[in-house]
mmCIF file of C-alpha atoms and ligand atoms in Angstrom:
data_model
loop_
_atom_site.group_PDB
_atom_site.id
_atom_site.type_symbol
_atom_site.label_atom_id
_atom_site.label_comp_id
_atom_site.label_asym_id
_atom_site.label_seq_id
_atom_site.Cartn_x
_atom_site.Cartn_y
_atom_site.Cartn_z
ATOM 1 C CA MET A 271 85.115 63.033 -215.152
ATOM 2 C CA TYR A 272 83.516 61.258 -212.199
ATOM 3 C CA LYS A 273 79.802 61.950 -212.006
ATOM 4 C CA LYS A 274 77.719 61.577 -208.882
ATOM 5 C CA LEU A 275 74.728 59.477 -209.878
ATOM 6 C CA PHE A 276 71.255 60.884 -209.298
ATOM 7 C CA ILE A 277 69.821 58.173 -211.539
ATOM 8 C CA PRO A 278 67.535 55.347 -210.381
ATOM 9 C CA GLY A 279 70.232 52.733 -210.524
ATOM 10 C CA PRO A 280 73.046 52.148 -210.336
ATOM 11 C CA THR A 281 73.250 54.722 -207.583
ATOM 12 C CA HIS A 282 76.172 56.534 -206.018
ATOM 13 C CA VAL A 283 78.433 54.102 -204.137
ATOM 14 C CA ARG A 284 80.499 55.476 -201.257
ATOM 15 C CA ASP A 285 84.268 54.881 -201.314
ATOM 16 C CA LYS A 286 84.039 52.898 -198.098
ATOM 17 C CA ILE A 287 81.661 50.457 -199.775
ATOM 18 C CA LEU A 288 83.810 50.187 -202.902
ATOM 19 C CA GLN A 289 86.773 49.422 -200.649
ATOM 20 C CA ALA A 290 84.809 46.833 -198.694
ATOM 21 C CA GLN A 291 84.876 44.623 -201.786
ATOM 22 C CA ALA A 292 88.662 44.771 -201.943
ATOM 23 C CA VAL A 293 89.394 42.072 -199.426
ATOM 24 C CA PRO A 294 91.119 38.735 -200.128
ATOM 25 C CA MET A 295 88.929 36.134 -201.832
ATOM 26 C CA ILE A 296 87.562 33.312 -199.733
ATOM 27 C CA GLY A 297 86.260 29.899 -200.784
ATOM 28 C CA HIS A 298 82.484 29.682 -200.900
ATOM 29 C CA ARG A 299 82.588 26.306 -199.163
ATOM 30 C CA ALA A 300 84.984 27.568 -196.495
ATOM 31 C CA LYS A 301 83.885 28.530 -193.000
ATOM 32 C CA GLU A 302 84.809 32.148 -193.726
ATOM 33 C CA TYR A 303 82.065 32.358 -196.316
ATOM 34 C CA ALA A 304 79.439 30.654 -194.144
ATOM 35 C CA ASP A 305 80.330 33.121 -191.387
ATOM 36 C CA LEU A 306 79.819 36.006 -193.815
ATOM 37 C CA GLN A 307 76.404 34.814 -195.003
ATOM 38 C CA ALA A 308 75.402 33.993 -191.425
ATOM 39 C CA ALA A 309 76.350 37.544 -190.436
ATOM 40 C CA VAL A 310 74.585 39.396 -193.227
ATOM 41 C CA THR A 311 71.313 37.434 -193.359
ATOM 42 C CA PRO A 312 69.890 38.525 -189.967
ATOM 43 C CA LYS A 313 70.705 42.129 -190.873
ATOM 44 C CA LEU A 314 68.625 41.770 -194.038
ATOM 45 C CA GLN A 315 65.835 40.161 -192.029
ATOM 46 C CA LYS A 316 65.901 43.198 -189.759
ATOM 47 C CA LEU A 317 65.725 45.521 -192.771
ATOM 48 C CA LEU A 318 62.644 43.670 -194.045
ATOM 49 C CA TYR A 319 61.068 43.084 -190.620
ATOM 50 C CA THR A 320 60.931 39.371 -191.316
ATOM 51 C CA GLU A 321 61.810 36.107 -189.660
ATOM 52 C CA GLN A 322 61.428 34.177 -192.905
ATOM 53 C CA ARG A 323 64.134 33.300 -195.408
ATOM 54 C CA VAL A 324 66.187 35.877 -197.263
ATOM 55 C CA TYR A 325 68.151 34.532 -200.226
ATOM 56 C CA LEU A 326 71.129 36.087 -201.963
ATOM 57 C CA TYR A 327 71.340 35.564 -205.713
ATOM 58 C CA ALA A 328 74.275 36.378 -207.968
ATOM 59 C CA SER A 329 71.980 37.971 -210.539
ATOM 60 C CA SER A 330 70.376 41.233 -211.452
ATOM 61 C CA SER A 331 66.813 41.670 -210.203
ATOM 62 C CA THR A 332 65.290 40.573 -213.503
ATOM 63 C CA GLY A 333 66.609 37.045 -213.072
ATOM 64 C CA VAL A 334 65.026 36.754 -209.645
ATOM 65 C CA MET A 335 61.711 38.112 -211.022
ATOM 66 C CA GLU A 336 61.856 35.321 -213.595
ATOM 67 C CA GLY A 337 62.588 32.728 -210.932
ATOM 68 C CA ALA A 338 59.741 34.034 -208.771
ATOM 69 C CA VAL A 339 57.007 33.674 -211.390
ATOM 70 C CA ARG A 340 58.249 30.213 -212.331
ATOM 71 C CA GLN A 341 57.662 29.017 -208.759
ATOM 72 C CA ALA A 342 54.489 30.892 -207.838
ATOM 73 C CA SER A 343 51.525 29.345 -209.531
ATOM 74 C CA THR A 344 49.714 26.129 -210.368
ATOM 75 C CA LYS A 345 46.796 28.168 -211.775
ATOM 76 C CA LYS A 346 47.303 31.621 -213.203
ATOM 77 C CA VAL A 347 49.255 34.755 -212.293
ATOM 78 C CA LEU A 348 47.770 38.259 -212.226
ATOM 79 C CA ASN A 349 50.323 40.895 -213.277
ATOM 80 C CA CYS A 350 49.460 44.401 -212.031
ATOM 81 C CA ILE A 351 50.836 46.985 -214.442
ATOM 82 C CA CYS A 352 51.298 50.712 -213.773
ATOM 83 C CA GLY A 353 54.377 51.477 -215.859
ATOM 84 C CA ALA A 354 57.387 50.001 -217.631
ATOM 85 C CA PHE A 355 58.835 47.884 -214.836
ATOM 86 C CA SER A 356 55.571 46.349 -213.694
ATOM 87 C CA LYS A 357 54.905 45.644 -217.375
ATOM 88 C CA ARG A 358 58.229 43.845 -217.572
ATOM 89 C CA TRP A 359 57.035 41.320 -215.010
ATOM 90 C CA HIS A 360 54.078 40.547 -217.285
ATOM 91 C CA GLN A 361 56.488 40.046 -220.196
ATOM 92 C CA ILE A 362 58.666 37.782 -218.064
ATOM 93 C CA THR A 363 55.654 35.741 -216.933
ATOM 94 C CA LYS A 364 54.475 35.254 -220.524
ATOM 95 C CA ALA A 365 57.993 34.482 -221.762
ATOM 96 C CA ASN A 366 58.229 31.636 -219.246
ATOM 97 C CA GLY A 367 54.958 30.126 -220.415
ATOM 98 C CA VAL A 368 53.297 30.743 -217.054
ATOM 99 C CA PRO A 369 49.555 31.344 -217.575
ATOM 100 C CA CYS A 370 48.782 34.973 -216.737
ATOM 101 C CA ASP A 371 46.592 38.005 -217.287
ATOM 102 C CA ALA A 372 47.345 41.644 -216.676
ATOM 103 C CA ILE A 373 45.410 44.565 -215.277
ATOM 104 C CA GLU A 374 46.777 47.932 -216.288
ATOM 105 C CA VAL A 375 46.279 51.507 -215.158
ATOM 106 C CA PRO A 376 47.546 54.521 -217.123
ATOM 107 C CA MET A 377 51.162 55.582 -216.470
ATOM 108 C CA GLY A 378 51.330 57.827 -213.417
ATOM 109 C CA GLN A 379 48.442 56.047 -211.684
ATOM 110 C CA ALA A 380 48.692 53.485 -208.911
ATOM 111 C CA THR A 381 47.445 49.932 -208.759
ATOM 112 C CA THR A 382 44.711 49.987 -206.110
ATOM 113 C CA PRO A 383 43.384 47.302 -203.760
ATOM 114 C CA GLU A 384 39.969 47.773 -205.412
ATOM 115 C CA ALA A 385 41.327 46.918 -208.870
ATOM 116 C CA VAL A 386 43.154 43.882 -207.502
ATOM 117 C CA ASP A 387 40.024 42.781 -205.645
ATOM 118 C CA GLU A 388 37.915 42.990 -208.771
ATOM 119 C CA ALA A 389 40.387 40.891 -210.777
ATOM 120 C CA LEU A 390 40.947 38.287 -208.056
ATOM 121 C CA SER A 391 37.214 37.885 -207.452
ATOM 122 C CA LYS A 392 37.065 35.800 -210.650
ATOM 123 C CA GLY A 393 38.862 33.089 -208.700
ATOM 124 C CA GLU A 394 41.293 32.294 -211.514
ATOM 125 C CA TYR A 395 44.522 33.386 -209.882
ATOM 126 C CA ASP A 396 46.829 32.027 -207.214
ATOM 127 C CA ALA A 397 49.548 34.707 -207.420
ATOM 128 C CA ILE A 398 49.877 38.415 -208.183
ATOM 129 C CA THR A 399 52.881 40.466 -209.177
ATOM 130 C CA VAL A 400 53.116 44.098 -208.177
ATOM 131 C CA VAL A 401 55.842 46.702 -208.217
ATOM 132 C CA LEU A 402 56.419 48.573 -204.954
ATOM 133 C CA ASN A 403 58.014 51.577 -206.575
ATOM 134 C CA GLU A 404 57.429 52.103 -210.293
ATOM 135 C CA THR A 405 60.753 53.583 -211.381
ATOM 136 C CA SER A 406 59.487 54.717 -214.783
ATOM 137 C CA THR A 407 56.838 57.035 -213.321
ATOM 138 C CA GLY A 408 58.134 57.841 -209.831
ATOM 139 C CA LEU A 409 55.194 56.290 -208.034
ATOM 140 C CA THR A 410 54.854 54.021 -205.011
ATOM 141 C CA ASN A 411 51.984 51.550 -205.054
ATOM 142 C CA PRO A 412 49.920 50.988 -201.876
ATOM 143 C CA VAL A 413 51.410 47.515 -201.447
ATOM 144 C CA LYS A 414 50.572 47.328 -197.762
ATOM 145 C CA GLU A 415 46.885 47.938 -198.526
ATOM 146 C CA ILE A 416 46.898 45.564 -201.511
ATOM 147 C CA ALA A 417 48.493 42.881 -199.365
ATOM 148 C CA ALA A 418 45.963 43.426 -196.572
ATOM 149 C CA LEU A 419 43.125 42.867 -199.050
ATOM 150 C CA VAL A 420 44.724 39.759 -200.531
ATOM 151 C CA ARG A 421 45.565 38.215 -197.174
ATOM 152 C CA GLU A 422 42.041 38.800 -195.900
ATOM 153 C CA LYS A 423 39.985 37.722 -198.900
ATOM 154 C CA TYR A 424 42.273 35.490 -200.980
ATOM 155 C CA PRO A 425 44.500 33.540 -198.591
ATOM 156 C CA ASP A 426 45.826 31.231 -201.328
ATOM 157 C CA VAL A 427 47.046 34.058 -203.551
ATOM 158 C CA LEU A 428 50.785 34.710 -203.307
ATOM 159 C CA ILE A 429 51.977 38.318 -203.380
ATOM 160 C CA LEU A 430 55.183 38.836 -205.360
ATOM 161 C CA VAL A 431 56.720 42.280 -204.971
ATOM 162 C CA ASP A 432 59.328 43.893 -207.196
ATOM 163 C CA ALA A 433 60.875 46.220 -204.620
ATOM 164 C CA VAL A 434 63.969 46.935 -206.708
ATOM 165 C CA SER A 435 63.909 50.716 -206.402
ATOM 166 C CA GLY A 436 62.382 50.705 -202.922
ATOM 167 C CA MET A 437 64.030 48.146 -200.670
ATOM 168 C CA ALA A 438 66.411 49.833 -198.203
ATOM 169 C CA GLY A 439 64.798 53.208 -198.978
ATOM 170 C CA ILE A 440 61.146 52.506 -198.149
ATOM 171 C CA LYS A 441 59.839 50.639 -195.123
ATOM 172 C CA ILE A 442 58.648 47.167 -196.114
ATOM 173 C CA GLU A 443 57.258 45.025 -193.303
ATOM 174 C CA PHE A 444 57.435 41.680 -195.049
ATOM 175 C CA ASP A 445 55.846 39.561 -192.310
ATOM 176 C CA ALA A 446 53.290 42.060 -190.987
ATOM 177 C CA TRP A 447 52.075 42.911 -194.490
ATOM 178 C CA GLY A 448 51.881 39.222 -195.395
ATOM 179 C CA LEU A 449 54.094 39.319 -198.479
ATOM 180 C CA ASP A 450 55.397 36.167 -200.153
ATOM 181 C CA VAL A 451 58.293 37.248 -202.351
ATOM 182 C CA CYS A 452 60.039 40.609 -202.143
ATOM 183 C CA LEU A 453 63.185 41.206 -204.178
ATOM 184 C CA ALA A 454 65.650 43.941 -205.005
ATOM 185 C CA GLY A 455 68.985 44.247 -206.739
ATOM 186 C CA VAL A 456 71.524 46.027 -204.565
ATOM 187 C CA GLN A 457 72.413 48.731 -207.116
ATOM 188 C CA LYS A 458 69.533 50.996 -206.109
ATOM 189 C CA CYS A 459 68.616 51.926 -202.525
ATOM 190 C CA PHE A 460 71.276 49.625 -201.050
ATOM 191 C CA ALA A 461 73.851 51.794 -202.890
ATOM 192 C CA LEU A 462 76.137 48.932 -203.852
ATOM 193 C CA PRO A 463 77.596 48.025 -207.239
ATOM 194 C CA PRO A 464 75.256 45.830 -209.334
ATOM 195 C CA GLY A 465 75.261 42.041 -209.553
ATOM 196 C CA LEU A 466 73.545 40.830 -206.389
ATOM 197 C CA THR A 467 69.847 40.493 -205.563
ATOM 198 C CA VAL A 468 68.260 40.168 -202.128
ATOM 199 C CA CYS A 469 65.003 38.194 -202.022
ATOM 200 C CA ALA A 470 62.766 37.456 -199.036
ATOM 201 C CA VAL A 471 60.537 34.424 -199.506
ATOM 202 C CA SER A 472 57.689 33.313 -197.242
ATOM 203 C CA ASP A 473 57.223 29.765 -196.031
ATOM 204 C CA ARG A 474 53.943 29.839 -197.978
ATOM 205 C CA ALA A 475 55.786 30.622 -201.215
ATOM 206 C CA ARG A 476 58.355 27.882 -200.576
ATOM 207 C CA GLU A 477 55.506 25.420 -200.062
ATOM 208 C CA ARG A 478 53.819 26.552 -203.291
ATOM 209 C CA ALA A 479 57.074 26.185 -205.234
ATOM 210 C CA ARG A 480 57.254 22.526 -204.267
ATOM 211 C CA GLN A 481 53.909 21.994 -206.052
ATOM 212 C CA VAL A 482 54.974 23.662 -209.295
ATOM 213 C CA PRO A 483 56.625 21.241 -211.732
ATOM 214 C CA ASN A 484 59.610 22.385 -213.827
ATOM 215 C CA HIS A 485 60.100 25.521 -211.787
ATOM 216 C CA GLY A 486 63.717 25.897 -212.834
ATOM 217 C CA TYR A 487 66.944 25.349 -210.932
ATOM 218 C CA TYR A 488 69.164 28.401 -210.446
ATOM 219 C CA PHE A 489 66.544 30.475 -208.596
ATOM 220 C CA ALA A 490 64.582 27.549 -207.134
ATOM 221 C CA TYR A 491 63.898 27.934 -203.423
ATOM 222 C CA ASP A 492 64.110 24.188 -202.826
ATOM 223 C CA VAL A 493 67.572 24.163 -204.385
ATOM 224 C CA MET A 494 68.605 27.228 -202.352
ATOM 225 C CA ASP A 495 67.263 25.504 -199.243
ATOM 226 C CA LYS A 496 69.709 22.635 -199.623
ATOM 227 C CA LYS A 497 72.435 25.047 -198.558
ATOM 228 C CA TYR A 498 70.497 27.732 -196.668
ATOM 229 C CA GLU A 499 70.928 26.343 -193.195
ATOM 230 C CA ALA A 500 74.641 25.853 -193.823
ATOM 231 C CA HIS A 501 74.764 29.589 -194.749
ATOM 232 C CA GLN A 502 75.808 28.865 -198.300
ATOM 233 C CA THR A 503 74.371 29.049 -201.802
ATOM 234 C CA PRO A 504 74.266 26.132 -204.261
ATOM 235 C CA ALA A 505 76.103 28.060 -206.995
ATOM 236 C CA THR A 506 79.064 30.350 -206.404
ATOM 237 C CA PRO A 507 77.818 33.544 -204.733
ATOM 238 C CA ALA A 508 78.923 37.117 -205.513
ATOM 239 C CA ILE A 509 81.364 37.036 -202.620
ATOM 240 C CA SER A 510 82.877 40.514 -203.037
ATOM 241 C CA LEU A 511 79.457 42.130 -203.227
ATOM 242 C CA ILE A 512 78.304 40.247 -200.153
ATOM 243 C CA GLN A 513 81.384 41.516 -198.303
ATOM 244 C CA ALA A 514 80.332 45.040 -199.248
ATOM 245 C CA LEU A 515 76.688 44.344 -198.396
ATOM 246 C CA ASN A 516 77.693 43.191 -194.922
ATOM 247 C CA VAL A 517 79.516 46.475 -194.297
ATOM 248 C CA GLN A 518 76.693 48.487 -195.823
ATOM 249 C CA MET A 519 74.088 46.736 -193.668
ATOM 250 C CA ASP A 520 76.035 47.725 -190.559
ATOM 251 C CA ASP A 521 75.950 51.332 -191.746
ATOM 252 C CA ILE A 522 72.250 51.128 -192.601
ATOM 253 C CA LEU A 523 71.403 49.738 -189.167
ATOM 254 C CA ALA A 524 73.691 52.300 -187.531
ATOM 255 C CA GLU A 525 71.873 55.096 -189.363
ATOM 256 C CA GLY A 526 68.657 53.611 -187.955
ATOM 257 C CA LEU A 527 65.934 52.225 -190.194
ATOM 258 C CA GLU A 528 63.392 54.899 -189.289
ATOM 259 C CA ASN A 529 66.011 57.576 -189.944
ATOM 260 C CA ARG A 530 66.788 56.026 -193.312
ATOM 261 C CA TRP A 531 63.124 55.977 -194.365
ATOM 262 C CA GLN A 532 62.775 59.585 -193.190
ATOM 263 C CA ARG A 533 65.909 60.727 -195.060
ATOM 264 C CA HIS A 534 64.416 59.376 -198.275
ATOM 265 C CA LYS A 535 61.139 61.221 -197.580
ATOM 266 C CA ASP A 536 63.047 64.417 -196.809
ATOM 267 C CA MET A 537 65.032 64.232 -200.055
ATOM 268 C CA ALA A 538 61.856 63.457 -202.004
ATOM 269 C CA LYS A 539 60.028 66.447 -200.531
ATOM 270 C CA ILE A 540 62.788 68.813 -201.583
ATOM 271 C CA VAL A 541 62.718 67.521 -205.152
ATOM 272 C CA GLN A 542 58.902 67.495 -205.273
ATOM 273 C CA ASP A 543 58.657 71.085 -204.018
ATOM 274 C CA TRP A 544 61.263 72.175 -206.546
ATOM 275 C CA ALA A 545 59.441 70.321 -209.353
ATOM 276 C CA ARG A 546 56.117 71.938 -208.428
ATOM 277 C CA LYS A 547 57.716 75.379 -208.431
ATOM 278 C CA TYR A 548 59.528 75.167 -211.765
ATOM 279 C CA PHE A 549 57.981 72.254 -213.656
ATOM 280 C CA ALA A 550 55.231 69.782 -212.692
ATOM 281 C CA LEU A 551 55.011 66.325 -211.233
ATOM 282 C CA TYR A 552 54.119 63.444 -213.498
ATOM 283 C CA SER A 553 52.465 60.984 -211.151
ATOM 284 C CA ASP A 554 49.387 61.033 -208.949
ATOM 285 C CA GLU A 555 50.239 63.240 -205.966
ATOM 286 C CA ARG A 556 48.828 60.673 -203.538
ATOM 287 C CA TYR A 557 51.431 58.086 -204.491
ATOM 288 C CA LEU A 558 54.642 60.061 -205.118
ATOM 289 C CA SER A 559 57.754 57.991 -204.595
ATOM 290 C CA PRO A 560 60.210 58.690 -201.780
ATOM 291 C CA THR A 561 63.102 57.366 -203.908
ATOM 292 C CA VAL A 562 62.690 58.803 -207.420
ATOM 293 C CA THR A 563 60.795 61.779 -208.838
ATOM 294 C CA ASN A 564 59.555 61.949 -212.410
ATOM 295 C CA VAL A 565 59.402 65.615 -213.408
ATOM 296 C CA LYS A 566 57.187 66.739 -216.298
ATOM 297 C CA ASN A 567 59.242 68.816 -218.708
ATOM 298 C CA THR A 568 56.699 71.636 -218.892
ATOM 299 C CA ARG A 569 59.380 74.128 -219.962
ATOM 300 C CA GLY A 570 60.384 72.127 -223.002
ATOM 301 C CA ILE A 571 64.051 72.124 -222.031
ATOM 302 C CA SER A 572 66.491 69.734 -223.686
ATOM 303 C CA VAL A 573 66.977 67.081 -221.018
ATOM 304 C CA LYS A 574 69.924 65.723 -222.977
ATOM 305 C CA ASP A 575 71.665 69.116 -222.937
ATOM 306 C CA LEU A 576 70.886 69.638 -219.268
ATOM 307 C CA ASN A 577 72.472 66.321 -218.454
ATOM 308 C CA ALA A 578 75.523 67.162 -220.560
ATOM 309 C CA GLU A 579 75.962 70.399 -218.578
ATOM 310 C CA LEU A 580 75.427 68.576 -215.297
ATOM 311 C CA GLY A 581 78.070 66.100 -216.403
ATOM 312 C CA LYS A 582 80.628 68.906 -216.596
ATOM 313 C CA ARG A 583 79.770 69.713 -212.990
ATOM 314 C CA GLY A 584 80.029 66.112 -211.856
ATOM 315 C CA ALA A 585 76.413 64.955 -211.726
ATOM 316 C CA MET A 586 74.033 62.849 -213.752
ATOM 317 C CA ILE A 587 70.239 62.620 -213.752
ATOM 318 C CA SER A 588 67.951 60.404 -215.893
ATOM 319 C CA ASN A 589 65.934 61.183 -218.944
ATOM 320 C CA GLY A 590 62.283 60.112 -219.025
ATOM 321 C CA TYR A 591 61.807 56.379 -219.402
ATOM 322 C CA GLY A 592 60.939 54.983 -222.835
ATOM 323 C CA GLU A 593 58.264 57.072 -224.505
ATOM 324 C CA LEU A 594 58.631 59.718 -221.767
ATOM 325 C CA LYS A 595 62.143 60.569 -223.004
ATOM 326 C CA GLU A 596 62.547 64.383 -223.199
ATOM 327 C CA LYS A 597 58.905 64.713 -222.045
ATOM 328 C CA CYS A 598 60.067 64.033 -218.499
ATOM 329 C CA PHE A 599 63.241 63.706 -216.522
ATOM 330 C CA ARG A 600 63.912 61.732 -213.387
ATOM 331 C CA ILE A 601 65.872 62.642 -210.315
ATOM 332 C CA ALA A 602 66.685 59.738 -208.033
ATOM 333 C CA HIS A 603 67.066 60.461 -204.329
ATOM 334 C CA MET A 604 67.925 57.027 -203.103
ATOM 335 C CA GLY A 605 70.606 55.053 -201.358
ATOM 336 C CA ASP A 606 73.323 57.008 -199.613
ATOM 337 C CA LEU A 607 72.562 60.405 -201.153
ATOM 338 C CA THR A 608 71.863 63.149 -198.636
ATOM 339 C CA VAL A 609 69.705 66.245 -198.381
ATOM 340 C CA ASP A 610 72.888 68.256 -199.018
ATOM 341 C CA ASP A 611 73.553 66.311 -202.217
ATOM 342 C CA ILE A 612 70.014 67.014 -203.417
ATOM 343 C CA ASN A 613 70.206 70.709 -202.600
ATOM 344 C CA TRP A 614 73.532 70.926 -204.428
ATOM 345 C CA LEU A 615 72.084 69.170 -207.492
ATOM 346 C CA LEU A 616 69.030 71.445 -207.642
ATOM 347 C CA ASP A 617 71.284 74.518 -207.311
ATOM 348 C CA GLN A 618 73.269 73.277 -210.309
ATOM 349 C CA ILE A 619 70.100 72.714 -212.353
ATOM 350 C CA ASN A 620 68.739 76.145 -211.400
ATOM 351 C CA ASP A 621 72.038 77.721 -212.410
ATOM 352 C CA ILE A 622 72.212 75.887 -215.736
ATOM 353 C CA LEU A 623 68.589 76.670 -216.638
ATOM 354 C CA GLY A 624 68.602 80.200 -215.211
ATOM 355 C CA LEU A 625 65.878 79.434 -212.683
ATOM 356 C CA GLY A 626 65.425 80.650 -209.123
HETATM 357 C C1 PLP B 188 65.899 48.735 -211.991
HETATM 358 C C2 PLP B 188 64.599 48.021 -211.870
HETATM 359 C C3 PLP B 188 64.438 46.708 -212.337
HETATM 360 C C4 PLP B 188 65.507 45.974 -213.088
HETATM 361 O O1 PLP B 188 66.520 45.602 -212.238
HETATM 362 P P1 PLP B 188 67.816 44.841 -212.772
HETATM 363 O O2 PLP B 188 68.619 44.685 -211.532
HETATM 364 O O3 PLP B 188 68.416 45.710 -213.808
HETATM 365 O O4 PLP B 188 67.387 43.526 -213.349
HETATM 366 C C5 PLP B 188 63.233 46.079 -212.104
HETATM 367 N N1 PLP B 188 62.235 46.707 -211.469
HETATM 368 C C6 PLP B 188 62.348 47.964 -211.023
HETATM 369 C C7 PLP B 188 61.193 48.603 -210.319
HETATM 370 C C8 PLP B 188 63.525 48.659 -211.210
HETATM 371 O O5 PLP B 188 63.635 49.928 -210.762
#
């Protein structure tokens, strides 16, 4: 049976968007493709409030995270960890042999500007990685404030942001905040099928990349730049997904960006209020995510059984991530889901568990 996805990726994809992929194939060196990329790129720049470059990679987000750390540093990278996904960026940095250290806060806590300041004050680092929205704990880091600190006190430090579960659901002002790399796969808040990653890159980051030897090829900004102005990509792009992205961006802009950010906040509030009433929230209340809520399983229910019952009713939520399995469960409220969808889901859960 078809299940509506209330999981933090892949998210529910509307039929219209699925259909938007089903158009005749075009050659990626043909004018039709250049027209497509030329059409979609300014829409993405609008979404990210940026006038700098936005690349499209045929890759999941993890690949683009790898490419980003390979091009970011001639000194050392500081990885800011607050959960499983921000930890992954540390693993990726180490696995690529890029010198790095990590600062880590307990799960459910945010990375703060103060902690970043303390680490950067050693003067060893020229790039930081930070997750905007930590999907494993349901927490949004104060990236705007972290970026303000870095831009003011450490102008040479690049800010790399994993915005995978936030971009297109949370307002990110790439230029005004002074970010350098901000990436997201489209299977989360963009509500598209997986396989494509959007990545904004500052002129400062492109300049840095040129100074880093052996910074790779597939994700390299200088390689991407050989085709960027011709509205192409060096390797074959995910054409069908970009067709769908172009349609989806029209819908996102038609909804209105402020309305989209507000819809995510509205959905989050409903889930948070419900979680407070019947369970508890996992993460620091000051940093709760507008796109995914991690609920503490204070009632000791079987999350697996709950999800099996939900499946019979056509819905799916997520278990806790990693060691939080069965101790927590996660409800995603991202992408094209609506307040009505969320209310329906919570009614189903209340009915199954005999709550309310
Ligand atoms: C889903 C997710 C990822 C991994 O994305 P892929 O597209 O599967 O590579 C990375 N970071 C965060 C915060 C995520 O939510």
